[in-house]
Amino acid sequence: MRYQFKFRPYQRRFVRSLTTNHGNWDIREGIILRLTDETLRVGWGEIAPISWFGSETLEQALDFCRQLPEEITDEIIFSIPDELPACQFGFESACEWGSGKWGVGSKGDEENNFITPNSSLLPYSGLLPAGEAALNQWETVWQQGYRTFKWKIGVDAIAHELEIFESLIHTLPASTKLRLDANGGLTYEEANLWLWTCDNLKANGELPLEIEFIEQPLPVEQFQEMLELSMSYKTAIALDESVATLGQLAACYQQGWRGIFVIKPGIVGSPSRLRKFCHQHQIDTVFSSVFETAIARLASLQLAAELSRNNRAIGFGIDHFFEQEETWLQSLCKDL
Ligand code: MG
């Protein structure tokens, strides 16, 4: 198949600056691309890199787009190098979009309709505010419909966090699931203490709700330690930063990881190869956003719907990170 290729970079400001362990994030930058096939079917794609999480930089993605001819082929798309995982995702998902198999409009006046598919079958996870604020703000998140919560740990002194944790598990309704995300910020001793605490509370019947998992307790370099921890405790561990790309994901699996894998489709790489890997190895996955627009979200939710197992909530919150998504995106795509 041959496609007419057009692209356009975008910038959008977060409603509130996003604090990560790599500093403050104010502006999300990415690229919207449009592929029109020989039958004039249109497919939209999005490249939304997060270089500090392991993808290419925006500049590398732009360079790649700029050197492409105006007409491209499937051969070009399916041979995008692994060093450009967000590009692999953007181009392949634009092909899938255009193929019409997702049931979204790809012709005529429908082409600018970015409807988020009905993924009500998959529960969503909502982010609690960090620290003590979680104790009196969880109800807002609950009222938005979330029943799986994520709470960041490894931010404050561990003794203080464990105290808040004790209050939190007795404050949240028993039907909720709680995920603890350390973003690689714990020491080996602290990770042991968190896992021991969760195991111990459960063994003593003192855990009123379910601790679904502890996410990325240690830095990426300490894979062997996380592997050992995952075998020493009953509380599950999910890898996130360690498995940013398909290559890393496969390497962790090959080295024996049988815990949970957090997959961010927007930066993980080729959707077709991701599908193949998940089907072949039946891995336990959690799907999560990269603060993309509705275009990459649609493609990501398709993958999540296909590949999620164990009914795990997905991290594509309906939290409002950006303003006026619909109109902004439609006017951006209009001239493309
Ligand atoms: Mg995480």
Short mmCIF file of C-alpha atoms and ligand atoms in Angstrom, two decimals, residues 53 150 152 181-184 213 215-216 238-241 262 264 288, ligand 1:
data_model
loop_
_atom_site.label_atom_id
_atom_site.label_comp_id
_atom_site.label_asym_id
_atom_site.label_seq_id
_atom_site.Cartn_x
_atom_site.Cartn_y
_atom_site.Cartn_z
CA PHE A 53 11.40 7.65 29.84
CA LYS A 150 -2.61 5.03 42.33
CA LYS A 152 2.99 7.82 44.65
CA ASP A 181 4.08 3.74 42.43
CA ALA A 182 7.66 4.40 43.55
CA ASN A 183 9.01 5.49 40.14
CA GLY A 184 12.25 3.71 40.99
CA PHE A 213 0.95 -4.04 43.20
CA GLU A 215 5.18 -0.25 40.75
CA GLN A 216 8.86 0.11 39.85
CA ALA A 238 4.93 -4.12 38.29
CA LEU A 239 7.77 -2.89 36.09
CA ASP A 240 7.22 0.46 34.40
CA GLU A 241 10.40 2.49 33.73
CA VAL A 262 3.22 -1.57 32.54
CA LYS A 264 2.79 2.71 27.48
CA SER A 288 -0.98 3.44 30.55
MG MG B 1 4.76 4.34 36.92
#
